């Protein structure tokens, strides 16, 4: 299985996502995308170029076909992989996907804090460390996890969320990738979703303001035969929903 991490990631986030959102019983490939953890950022770092590099990676590993799980900003290259290499993908799973949708769903995006706050966090290893050390709940809220959801989490779920946030460090080794993700997502156009023929599962959260559920719904409605699951809460990190997501994803991939 190829796990395509989201913004702020790297192979380490990919490993966490695989464990938290997919579960046991699979072999994972979790590369760092362009600009993350010393993976170079080429002149063409588009979603299409990322998909091509993923195919080259499979060639190097002598792997002919994989299931692909794309999380957040990992969704565009995952969809491009399905479009460009349909014979090399057995199933496509898009979790809280960053995706193009018509104006109404697109307008739903409302960051929990001003973008200047993200710029400051992503620009300083010290500030990111300081926030994870002394203001973790505030940092989790900045990534779309409401205080109501945080209050309902059990200790194990709180630990998983903490791991995800701590995995953003050191942020300086991820800055180039974060900037590129922003450029890719901000310039998204409609992909020919009707040409995606692989079995597809899309999962969104109703209270996700970073990648609104309308994006996932539109994507699923336009991929032939795609399944769409809307979770009632969890925010962009799907906090408190990991057990359910693991069951959904594992069952879907094993079926296909």
Coordinates of N, CA and C in Angstrom, one line a residue:
X1 N 0.8 -1.2 0.0 CA 0.0 0.0 0.0 C 0.9 1.2 0.0
X2 N 0.5 2.2 -0.9 CA 1.2 3.5 -1.0 C 0.4 4.5 -0.2
X3 N 1.0 5.1 0.9 CA 0.4 6.1 1.7 C 1.0 7.4 1.4
X4 N 0.2 8.3 0.9 CA 0.6 9.7 0.4 C 0.2 10.7 1.5
X5 N 1.2 11.2 2.2 CA 1.0 12.0 3.4 C 0.4 13.4 3.0
X6 N 0.0 14.1 4.0 CA -0.6 15.4 3.8 C 0.4 16.5 4.2
X7 N -0.1 17.8 4.2 CA 0.7 18.9 4.5 C 1.4 18.8 5.9
X8 N 2.6 19.2 6.0 CA 3.4 19.1 7.2 C 4.0 17.7 7.5
X9 N 3.9 16.9 6.5 CA 4.3 15.5 6.7 C 5.7 15.2 6.3
X10 N 5.8 14.0 5.7 CA 7.1 13.3 5.5 C 6.8 11.9 5.7
X11 N 7.8 11.0 5.5 CA 7.6 9.6 5.7 C 7.2 9.3 7.1
X12 N 7.6 10.1 8.1 CA 7.2 9.8 9.5 C 5.7 10.0 9.7
X13 N 5.1 11.1 9.1 CA 3.7 11.3 9.2 C 3.0 10.2 8.4
X14 N 3.6 9.7 7.3 CA 3.0 8.7 6.5 C 2.8 7.4 7.3
X15 N 3.9 7.1 8.1 CA 3.9 5.9 9.0 C 2.8 6.0 10.0
X16 N 2.7 7.2 10.6 CA 1.6 7.5 11.6 C 0.2 7.3 11.0
X17 N 0.1 7.9 9.8 CA -1.2 7.8 9.2 C -1.6 6.4 8.8
X18 N -0.6 5.6 8.4 CA -0.9 4.2 8.1 C -1.3 3.5 9.3
X19 N -0.7 3.7 10.4 CA -1.0 3.0 11.7 C -2.4 3.5 12.2
X20 N -2.6 4.8 12.2 CA -3.9 5.3 12.7 C -5.1 5.1 11.9
X21 N -4.9 5.2 10.6 CA -6.1 5.3 9.7 C -6.3 4.1 8.8
X22 N -5.3 3.2 8.8 CA -5.4 1.9 8.0 C -5.3 0.7 8.9
X23 N -4.3 0.6 9.8 CA -4.2 -0.5 10.7 C -3.3 -1.6 10.2
X24 N -3.4 -2.7 10.9 CA -2.5 -3.8 10.7 C -2.9 -4.6 9.5
X25 N -2.0 -5.5 9.1 CA -2.3 -6.5 8.1 C -1.8 -6.0 6.7
X26 N -1.1 -4.9 6.6 CA -0.7 -4.4 5.3 C 0.8 -4.1 5.3
X27 N 1.4 -4.0 4.1 CA 2.8 -3.5 4.0 C 2.7 -2.1 3.4
X28 N 3.4 -1.2 4.0 CA 3.2 0.2 3.6 C 4.5 0.8 3.0
X29 N 4.3 1.6 2.0 CA 5.3 2.4 1.4 C 4.9 3.9 1.7
X30 N 5.8 4.6 2.4 CA 5.4 6.0 2.9 C 6.5 7.0 2.5
X31 N 6.7 7.3 1.3 CA 7.7 8.2 0.9 C 7.4 9.7 1.4
X32 N 8.5 10.4 1.6 CA 8.3 11.9 1.8 C 8.1 12.5 0.4
X33 N 7.1 13.3 0.3 CA 6.8 14.0 -1.0 C 7.8 15.2 -1.2
X34 N 7.7 15.8 -2.4 CA 8.6 16.9 -2.7 C 8.7 17.9 -1.6
X35 N 9.9 18.3 -1.2 CA 10.1 19.4 -0.3 C 10.0 19.0 1.2
X36 N 9.8 17.7 1.4 CA 9.7 17.2 2.8 C 10.9 16.3 3.2
X37 N 11.5 16.6 4.4 CA 12.5 15.8 5.0 C 13.6 15.5 4.0
X38 N 14.1 16.5 3.3 CA 15.2 16.4 2.4 C 14.9 15.7 1.1
X39 N 13.7 15.4 0.8 CA 13.3 15.1 -0.6 C 13.4 16.4 -1.4
X40 N 14.1 16.4 -2.5 CA 14.3 17.7 -3.2 C 13.0 18.2 -3.8
X41 N 12.9 19.5 -3.9 CA 11.8 20.2 -4.6 C 12.2 20.6 -6.0
X42 N 11.7 19.9 -7.0 CA 12.1 20.2 -8.4 C 11.4 21.4 -8.9
X43 N 11.7 21.8 -10.1 CA 11.1 22.9 -10.8 C 9.6 22.6 -11.0
X44 N 9.3 21.4 -11.4 CA 7.9 20.9 -11.6 C 7.6 20.0 -10.4
X45 N 6.9 20.6 -9.4 CA 6.5 19.9 -8.2 C 5.0 19.7 -8.2
X46 N 4.3 19.7 -9.4 CA 2.9 19.6 -9.5 C 2.4 18.2 -9.0
X47 N 1.1 18.1 -8.8 CA 0.5 16.8 -8.4 C 0.8 15.7 -9.5
X48 N 0.8 16.1 -10.7 CA 1.1 15.2 -11.8 C 2.5 14.7 -11.7
X49 N 3.5 15.6 -11.4 CA 4.9 15.2 -11.3 C 5.1 14.3 -10.1
X50 N 4.3 14.6 -9.0 CA 4.4 13.7 -7.8 C 3.9 12.3 -8.1
X51 N 2.9 12.2 -8.9 CA 2.3 10.9 -9.3 C 3.4 10.1 -10.1
X52 N 4.0 10.8 -11.0 CA 5.0 10.2 -11.9 C 6.2 9.7 -11.1
X53 N 6.6 10.4 -10.1 CA 7.7 10.0 -9.2 C 7.3 8.8 -8.4
X54 N 6.0 8.8 -7.9 CA 5.6 7.6 -7.2 C 5.6 6.3 -8.1
X55 N 5.2 6.5 -9.3 CA 5.3 5.3 -10.2 C 6.8 4.9 -10.4
X56 N 7.7 5.8 -10.5 CA 9.1 5.5 -10.6 C 9.6 4.8 -9.4
X57 N 9.1 5.2 -8.2 CA 9.5 4.5 -7.0 C 9.0 3.1 -7.0
X58 N 7.8 2.8 -7.4 CA 7.3 1.4 -7.5 C 8.1 0.6 -8.5
X59 N 8.6 1.2 -9.6 CA 9.5 0.6 -10.5 C 10.7 0.1 -9.8
X60 N 11.3 1.1 -9.1 CA 12.6 0.8 -8.4 C 12.4 -0.3 -7.4
X61 N 11.2 -0.4 -6.8 CA 10.9 -1.5 -5.8 C 10.4 -2.8 -6.4
X62 N 10.2 -2.7 -7.7 CA 9.7 -3.9 -8.5 C 8.3 -4.3 -8.0
X63 N 7.5 -3.3 -7.8 CA 6.1 -3.5 -7.3 C 5.2 -3.1 -8.5
X64 N 4.4 -3.9 -8.9 CA 3.5 -3.7 -10.1 C 2.2 -2.9 -9.8
X65 N 1.6 -3.2 -8.6 CA 0.3 -2.6 -8.3 C 0.2 -2.4 -6.8
X66 N -0.5 -1.3 -6.4 CA -0.7 -1.0 -5.0 C -2.1 -0.4 -4.8
X67 N -2.5 -0.5 -3.6 CA -3.6 0.4 -3.1 C -3.0 1.7 -2.7
X68 N -3.7 2.8 -3.0 CA -3.2 4.1 -2.7 C -4.1 4.8 -1.7
X69 N -3.5 5.3 -0.6 CA -4.3 6.1 0.4 C -3.7 7.5 0.4
X70 N -4.5 8.5 0.0 CA -4.0 9.9 0.0 C -4.7 10.7 1.0
X71 N -4.0 11.3 1.9 CA -4.5 12.1 3.0 C -4.3 13.6 2.8
X72 N -5.4 14.3 2.9 CA -5.4 15.8 2.8 C -4.7 16.3 1.5
X73 N -3.6 17.0 1.6 CA -2.9 17.4 0.4 C -2.2 16.3 -0.3
X74 N -2.3 15.1 0.2 CA -1.8 13.9 -0.6 C -2.8 13.4 -1.5
X75 N -4.1 14.0 -1.5 CA -5.1 13.6 -2.4 C -4.9 13.9 -3.8
X76 N -4.5 15.2 -4.2 CA -4.2 15.5 -5.6 C -3.2 14.5 -6.3
X77 N -2.0 14.3 -5.7 CA -1.2 13.3 -6.4 C -1.7 11.9 -6.4
X78 N -2.5 11.6 -5.4 CA -3.1 10.2 -5.4 C -4.2 10.1 -6.6
X79 N -5.0 11.1 -6.8 CA -5.9 11.1 -7.9 C -5.2 11.1 -9.2
X80 N -4.1 11.9 -9.3 CA -3.4 11.9 -10.5 C -2.7 10.5 -10.8
X81 N -2.3 9.8 -9.8 CA -1.8 8.5 -9.9 C -2.9 7.6 -10.5
X82 N -4.1 7.7 -10.0 CA -5.2 6.8 -10.5 C -5.5 7.2 -12.0
X83 N -5.4 8.4 -12.3 CA -5.7 8.8 -13.7 C -4.5 8.4 -14.7
X84 N -3.3 8.5 -14.2 CA -2.2 8.3 -15.1 C -1.7 6.9 -15.1
X85 N -2.0 6.2 -14.1 CA -1.5 4.8 -14.0 C -2.6 3.8 -13.5
X86 N -3.7 3.8 -14.2 CA -4.8 3.0 -13.8 C -4.5 1.5 -13.6
X87 N -3.5 1.0 -14.4 CA -3.2 -0.4 -14.3 C -2.3 -0.8 -13.1
X88 N -1.9 0.3 -12.3 CA -1.0 0.0 -11.2 C -1.6 0.3 -9.9
X89 N -2.9 0.5 -9.9 CA -3.6 0.8 -8.6 C -4.8 -0.1 -8.5
X90 N -4.9 -0.7 -7.3 CA -6.0 -1.7 -7.1 C -7.2 -1.0 -6.3
X91 N -6.9 0.0 -5.6 CA -8.0 0.7 -4.8 C -7.5 2.1 -4.5
X92 N -8.4 3.1 -4.4 CA -8.0 4.5 -4.1 C -8.8 4.9 -2.8
X93 N -8.1 5.4 -1.8 CA -8.8 5.9 -0.6 C -8.3 7.3 -0.4
X94 N -9.3 8.2 -0.4 CA -9.0 9.7 -0.1 C -9.6 10.1 1.2
X95 N -8.7 10.5 2.1 CA -9.2 10.8 3.5 C -9.0 12.3 3.7
X96 N -10.1 13.0 4.1 CA -10.2 14.5 4.2 C -9.4 15.1 3.1
X97 N -9.9 14.8 1.8 CA -9.1 15.3 0.7 C -9.1 16.7 0.4
X98 N -7.9 17.3 0.0 CA -7.9 18.6 -0.6 C -8.2 18.4 -2.1
X99 N -9.3 18.9 -2.5 CA -9.8 18.6 -3.9 C -10.6 19.8 -4.4
X100 N -10.6 19.9 -5.7 CA -11.4 21.0 -6.4 C -12.9 20.6 -6.2
X101 N -13.7 21.6 -6.1 CA -15.1 21.5 -6.1 C -15.7 22.8 -6.6
X102 N -16.9 22.8 -7.1 CA -17.6 24.0 -7.6 C -17.6 25.1 -6.5
X103 N -17.9 26.4 -6.9 CA -17.7 27.5 -6.0 C -18.3 27.4 -4.6
X104 N -19.6 26.8 -4.5 CA -20.2 26.8 -3.2 C -19.4 25.9 -2.2
X105 N -19.1 24.6 -2.6 CA -18.3 23.8 -1.6 C -16.9 24.5 -1.4
X106 N -16.3 25.1 -2.4 CA -15.0 25.6 -2.3 C -15.0 26.8 -1.3
X107 N -16.1 27.5 -1.2 CA -16.2 28.7 -0.4 C -16.4 28.3 1.1
X108 N -16.6 27.0 1.4 CA -16.8 26.5 2.7 C -15.5 26.6 3.5
X109 N -14.3 26.7 2.9 CA -13.0 26.6 3.6 C -12.8 27.8 4.5
X110 N -12.7 27.5 5.8 CA -12.5 28.6 6.8 C -11.5 28.1 7.8
X111 N -10.3 28.6 7.7 CA -9.3 28.2 8.7 C -9.6 28.6 10.1
X112 N -9.3 27.7 11.1 CA -9.6 28.0 12.5 C -8.9 29.3 13.0
X113 N -7.8 29.6 12.4 CA -7.0 30.8 12.8 C -6.5 31.5 11.6
X114 N -6.2 32.8 11.7 CA -5.7 33.5 10.5 C -4.5 32.8 9.9
X115 N -4.3 32.9 8.6 CA -3.2 32.3 7.9 C -1.9 32.8 8.3
X116 N -1.8 34.0 8.9 CA -0.6 34.5 9.4 C -0.1 33.7 10.6
X117 N -1.0 33.1 11.3 CA -0.6 32.2 12.4 C 0.1 31.0 11.9
X118 N -0.5 30.4 10.8 CA 0.2 29.2 10.3 C 1.6 29.6 9.7
X119 N 1.6 30.7 9.1 CA 2.9 31.2 8.5 C 4.0 31.3 9.6
X120 N 3.6 31.8 10.8 CA 4.5 31.9 11.9 C 4.9 30.6 12.4
X121 N 3.9 29.7 12.6 CA 4.2 28.4 13.1 C 5.1 27.6 12.2
X122 N 4.8 27.6 10.9 CA 5.6 26.9 9.9 C 6.9 27.5 9.6
X123 N 7.1 28.7 10.1 CA 8.4 29.3 9.9 C 9.4 29.3 11.0
X124 N 9.1 28.6 12.1 CA 10.0 28.6 13.2 C 10.0 27.3 14.0
X125 N 11.1 26.6 14.0 CA 11.2 25.4 14.8 C 11.0 25.6 16.3
X126 N 11.5 26.8 16.7 CA 11.3 27.1 18.2 C 9.9 27.3 18.5
X127 N 9.2 28.1 17.7 CA 7.8 28.4 18.0 C 6.9 27.1 18.0
X128 N 7.2 26.3 17.0 CA 6.4 25.0 16.9 C 6.7 24.2 18.1
X129 N 8.0 24.1 18.5 CA 8.3 23.3 19.7 C 7.7 23.9 20.9
X130 N 7.7 25.2 21.1 CA 7.1 25.9 22.2 C 5.6 25.6 22.3
X131 N 4.9 25.6 21.2 CA 3.5 25.3 21.2 C 3.2 23.9 21.5
X132 N 4.0 22.9 21.0 CA 3.7 21.5 21.4 C 4.0 21.3 22.8
X133 N 5.0 22.0 23.4 CA 5.4 21.8 24.7 C 4.4 22.4 25.8
X134 N 3.9 23.6 25.5 CA 3.2 24.3 26.5 C 1.8 24.7 26.1
X135 N 1.4 24.5 24.8 CA 0.0 24.9 24.4 C -0.5 24.0 23.4
X136 N -0.4 22.7 23.7 CA -0.8 21.6 22.7 C -2.3 21.8 22.4
X137 N -3.2 21.9 23.3 CA -4.6 22.1 22.9 C -4.9 23.2 21.9
X138 N -4.2 24.3 22.1 CA -4.3 25.5 21.2 C -3.8 25.1 19.8
X139 N -2.7 24.4 19.8 CA -2.2 24.0 18.5 C -3.1 23.0 17.8
X140 N -3.7 22.1 18.5 CA -4.6 21.1 17.9 C -5.8 21.8 17.4
X141 N -6.3 22.8 18.1 CA -7.4 23.6 17.6 C -7.1 24.3 16.3
X142 N -5.8 24.8 16.2 CA -5.4 25.5 15.0 C -5.5 24.6 13.8
X143 N -5.4 23.3 14.0 CA -5.5 22.3 12.9 C -6.9 21.7 12.8
X144 N -7.9 22.4 13.3 CA -9.3 22.1 13.0 C -9.9 21.1 13.9
X145 N -9.3 20.9 15.1 CA -9.9 20.0 16.1 C -10.6 20.9 17.1
X146 N -11.9 20.9 17.2 CA -12.7 21.8 18.1 C -12.5 21.4 19.6
X147 N -12.7 22.3 20.5 CA -12.6 22.0 21.9 C -13.6 21.0 22.3
X148 N -14.8 20.9 21.7 CA -15.8 20.0 22.0 C -15.3 18.5 21.7
X149 N -14.7 18.4 20.5 CA -14.1 17.1 20.2 C -13.0 16.7 21.1
X150 N -12.1 17.6 21.4 CA -11.0 17.4 22.3 C -11.5 16.9 23.7
X151 N -12.6 17.5 24.2 CA -13.1 17.1 25.5 C -13.6 15.7 25.5
X152 N -14.0 15.2 24.3 CA -14.6 13.8 24.3 C -13.6 12.7 24.0
X153 N -12.4 13.1 23.8 CA -11.4 12.0 23.4 C -11.0 11.3 24.7
X154 N -10.8 9.9 24.5 CA -10.2 9.2 25.6 C -8.7 9.3 25.6
X155 N -8.0 8.8 26.6 CA -6.6 9.0 26.7 C -5.8 8.5 25.5
X156 N -6.2 7.3 25.0 CA -5.5 6.8 23.8 C -5.7 7.7 22.6
X157 N -6.9 8.2 22.4 CA -7.1 9.1 21.3 C -6.4 10.4 21.4
X158 N -6.3 10.9 22.6 CA -5.5 12.1 22.9 C -4.0 11.9 22.6
X159 N -3.5 10.7 22.9 CA -2.1 10.4 22.6 C -1.9 10.3 21.1
X160 N -2.8 9.7 20.4 CA -2.7 9.7 18.9 C -2.6 11.1 18.3
X161 N -3.5 11.9 18.8 CA -3.6 13.3 18.3 C -2.3 14.1 18.6
X162 N -1.8 13.8 19.8 CA -0.5 14.5 20.2 C 0.6 14.0 19.3
X163 N 0.6 12.7 19.0 CA 1.7 12.2 18.1 C 1.7 12.9 16.7
X164 N 0.5 13.1 16.2 CA 0.3 13.7 14.9 C 0.9 15.1 14.9
X165 N 0.6 15.9 16.0 CA 1.1 17.3 16.1 C 2.6 17.3 16.3
X166 N 3.1 16.4 17.2 CA 4.5 16.4 17.4 C 5.3 16.0 16.1
X167 N 4.6 15.2 15.3 CA 5.3 14.8 14.0 C 5.6 15.9 13.1
X168 N 5.1 17.1 13.3 CA 5.4 18.3 12.5 C 6.8 18.8 12.7
X169 N 7.5 18.3 13.7 CA 8.8 18.8 14.0 C 9.9 17.9 13.4
X170 N 11.0 18.5 13.0 CA 11.3 19.9 12.9 C 10.6 20.5 11.7
X171 N 9.9 21.6 11.9 CA 9.2 22.2 10.8 C 10.1 22.7 9.7
X172 N 11.3 23.1 10.0 CA 12.2 23.7 9.0 C 12.5 22.7 7.9
X173 N 12.4 21.4 8.2 CA 12.7 20.4 7.2 C 11.4 20.0 6.4
X174 N 10.4 20.8 6.6 CA 9.1 20.6 5.9 C 8.6 21.8 5.2
X175 N 9.3 23.0 5.5 CA 8.8 24.2 4.9 C 8.6 24.3 3.4
X176 N 9.6 23.8 2.7 CA 9.5 23.8 1.2 C 8.3 23.0 0.8
X177 N 8.0 21.8 1.4 CA 6.9 21.0 1.0 C 5.6 21.7 1.4
X178 N 5.5 22.3 2.5 CA 4.3 23.0 2.9 C 4.0 24.1 1.9
X179 N 5.0 24.9 1.5 CA 4.8 26.0 0.6 C 4.3 25.4 -0.8
X180 N 4.9 24.3 -1.2 CA 4.5 23.7 -2.4 C 3.1 23.2 -2.4
X181 N 2.7 22.6 -1.2 CA 1.3 22.1 -1.1 C 0.3 23.2 -1.2
X182 N 0.7 24.3 -0.6 CA -0.2 25.5 -0.6 C -0.4 25.9 -2.1
X183 N 0.7 26.0 -2.8 CA 0.6 26.4 -4.2 C -0.2 25.4 -5.1
X184 N 0.0 24.1 -4.8 CA -0.8 23.1 -5.6 C -2.2 23.2 -5.3
X185 N -2.6 23.2 -4.0 CA -4.0 23.2 -3.6 C -4.7 24.5 -4.1
X186 N -4.0 25.7 -3.9 CA -4.6 26.9 -4.3 C -4.8 27.0 -5.8
X187 N -4.1 26.2 -6.6 CA -4.2 26.3 -8.1 C -4.9 25.1 -8.6
X188 N -5.6 24.3 -7.8 CA -6.3 23.1 -8.3 C -7.4 23.5 -9.3
X189 N -7.4 22.7 -10.3 CA -8.5 22.7 -11.3 C -9.3 21.4 -11.2
X190 N -10.4 21.3 -11.9 CA -11.2 20.1 -11.9 C -10.5 19.0 -12.7
X191 N -10.2 17.9 -12.0 CA -9.7 16.7 -12.7 C -10.8 16.0 -13.4
X192 N -10.4 15.2 -14.4 CA -11.5 14.4 -15.1 C -11.8 13.2 -14.2
X193 N -12.6 13.4 -13.2 CA -12.9 12.4 -12.2 C -13.6 11.2 -12.8
X194 N -14.4 11.5 -13.8 CA -15.2 10.4 -14.4 C -14.2 9.4 -15.1
X195 N -13.0 9.7 -15.3 CA -12.0 8.8 -15.9 C -11.3 7.9 -14.9
X196 N -11.6 8.2 -13.6 CA -11.0 7.3 -12.5 C -11.9 6.0 -12.5
X197 N -11.3 4.9 -12.8 CA -12.0 3.7 -12.9 C -11.8 2.7 -11.7
X198 N -10.8 3.0 -10.9 CA -10.5 2.2 -9.8 C -11.5 2.3 -8.7
X199 N -11.8 1.2 -7.9 CA -12.7 1.3 -6.7 C -12.1 2.4 -5.8
X200 N -13.1 3.3 -5.4 CA -12.6 4.5 -4.6 C -13.5 4.7 -3.4
X201 N -12.9 5.0 -2.3 CA -13.5 5.4 -1.0 C -13.1 6.8 -0.6
X202 N -14.0 7.7 -0.3 CA -13.7 9.0 0.1 C -14.3 9.2 1.5
X203 N -13.5 9.7 2.4 CA -13.9 9.9 3.8 C -13.7 11.4 4.2
X204 N -14.7 12.1 4.7 CA -14.6 13.5 5.1 C -15.3 13.6 6.5
X205 N -15.0 14.7 7.2 CA -15.7 15.0 8.4 C -16.5 16.3 8.2
X206 N -17.7 16.2 8.8 CA -18.7 17.3 8.6 C -18.2 18.6 9.2
X207 N -17.3 18.5 10.2 CA -16.8 19.8 10.9 C -15.4 20.1 10.5
X208 N -14.9 19.6 9.4 CA -13.6 19.9 8.9 C -13.6 21.2 8.2
X209 N -13.0 22.2 8.7 CA -13.0 23.5 8.0 C -11.7 23.7 7.2
X210 N -10.7 22.8 7.3 CA -9.5 22.9 6.5 C -9.7 22.3 5.1
X211 N -10.3 21.1 5.1 CA -10.7 20.5 3.8 C -12.2 20.1 3.9
X212 N -13.0 21.1 3.6 CA -14.5 20.9 3.9 C -15.1 19.7 3.2
X213 N -16.1 19.1 3.9 CA -16.7 17.9 3.4 C -17.3 18.0 2.0
X214 N -17.6 19.2 1.6 CA -18.1 19.4 0.3 C -17.2 19.0 -0.8
X215 N -15.9 19.2 -0.5 CA -14.8 18.8 -1.5 C -14.9 17.3 -1.7
X216 N -14.9 16.6 -0.6 CA -14.9 15.1 -0.6 C -16.2 14.6 -1.3
X217 N -17.3 15.2 -0.9 CA -18.6 14.8 -1.5 C -18.6 15.0 -3.0
X218 N -18.2 16.1 -3.5 CA -18.2 16.4 -4.9 C -17.3 15.4 -5.6
X219 N -16.1 15.1 -5.0 CA -15.2 14.2 -5.6 C -15.8 12.8 -5.7
X220 N -16.4 12.3 -4.7 CA -17.0 11.0 -4.7 C -18.2 10.9 -5.6
X221 N -19.0 12.0 -5.7 CA -20.1 12.0 -6.6 C -19.7 11.9 -8.1
X222 N -18.5 12.3 -8.4 CA -18.1 12.3 -9.8 C -17.1 11.3 -10.2
X223 N -16.7 10.4 -9.3 CA -15.9 9.2 -9.6 C -16.9 8.1 -9.7
X224 N -16.9 7.4 -10.8 CA -17.9 6.3 -11.0 C -17.8 5.3 -9.9
X225 N -19.0 5.0 -9.3 CA -19.0 4.0 -8.3 C -18.4 4.3 -6.9
X226 N -17.9 5.5 -6.7 CA -17.1 5.8 -5.5 C -18.1 5.7 -4.3
X227 N -17.5 5.3 -3.2 CA -18.2 5.3 -1.9 C -17.8 6.6 -1.1
X228 N -18.8 7.2 -0.5 CA -18.5 8.4 0.3 C -19.0 8.2 1.8
X229 N -18.1 8.4 2.7 CA -18.5 8.3 4.1 C -18.3 9.7 4.8
X230 N -19.3 10.3 5.4 CA -19.3 11.5 6.0 C -19.3 11.3 7.6
X231 N -18.2 11.6 8.2 CA -18.2 11.5 9.7 C -18.8 12.7 10.3
X232 N -19.5 12.6 11.4 CA -20.2 13.7 12.0 C -19.3 14.7 12.7
X233 N -18.1 14.2 13.1 CA -17.1 15.1 13.8 C -15.7 14.5 13.7
X234 N -14.8 15.3 14.2 CA -13.4 14.9 14.2 C -12.4 15.9 13.7
X235 N -13.0 16.9 12.9 CA -12.1 17.9 12.3 C -11.2 17.3 11.3
X236 N -10.2 18.1 10.9 CA -9.3 17.7 9.8 C -8.4 16.5 10.2
X237 N -8.2 16.3 11.5 CA -7.4 15.2 12.0 C -8.2 14.0 12.3
X238 N -9.6 14.1 12.1 CA -10.5 13.0 12.4 C -10.3 12.5 13.8
X239 N -10.1 13.4 14.7 CA -9.9 13.1 16.1 C -11.1 12.3 16.7
X240 N -10.9 11.2 17.4 CA -11.9 10.4 17.9 C -12.6 9.5 17.0
X241 N -12.1 9.5 15.7 CA -12.8 8.7 14.7 C -11.8 7.6 14.1
X242 N -10.6 7.5 14.6 CA -9.6 6.6 14.0 C -10.0 5.2 14.0
X243 N -10.7 4.7 15.0 CA -11.1 3.3 15.1 C -12.1 3.0 13.9
X244 N -13.0 3.9 13.8 CA -14.0 3.7 12.7 C -13.4 3.8 11.3
X245 N -12.5 4.8 11.2 CA -11.8 5.0 9.9 C -11.0 3.7 9.5
X246 N -10.2 3.2 10.5 CA -9.4 2.0 10.3 C -10.3 0.9 9.8
X247 N -11.5 0.7 10.4 CA -12.4 -0.4 10.0 C -12.9 -0.2 8.5
X248 N -13.3 1.1 8.2 CA -13.7 1.4 6.9 C -12.7 1.2 5.8
X249 N -11.5 1.7 6.1 CA -10.4 1.6 5.1 C -9.9 0.2 4.9
X250 N -9.7 -0.5 6.0 CA -9.2 -1.9 6.0 C -10.2 -2.8 5.2
X251 N -11.5 -2.7 5.5 CA -12.5 -3.5 4.9 C -12.5 -3.2 3.4
X252 N -12.5 -1.9 3.0 CA -12.6 -1.5 1.6 C -11.4 -2.1 0.8
X253 N -10.2 -1.9 1.3 CA -9.0 -2.4 0.6 C -8.9 -3.9 0.5
X254 N -9.3 -4.6 1.6 CA -9.3 -6.0 1.5 C -10.3 -6.6 0.5
X255 N -11.4 -5.8 0.3 CA -12.5 -6.2 -0.6 C -12.0 -6.1 -2.1
X256 N -11.0 -5.2 -2.3 CA -10.6 -4.9 -3.6 C -9.1 -5.3 -3.9

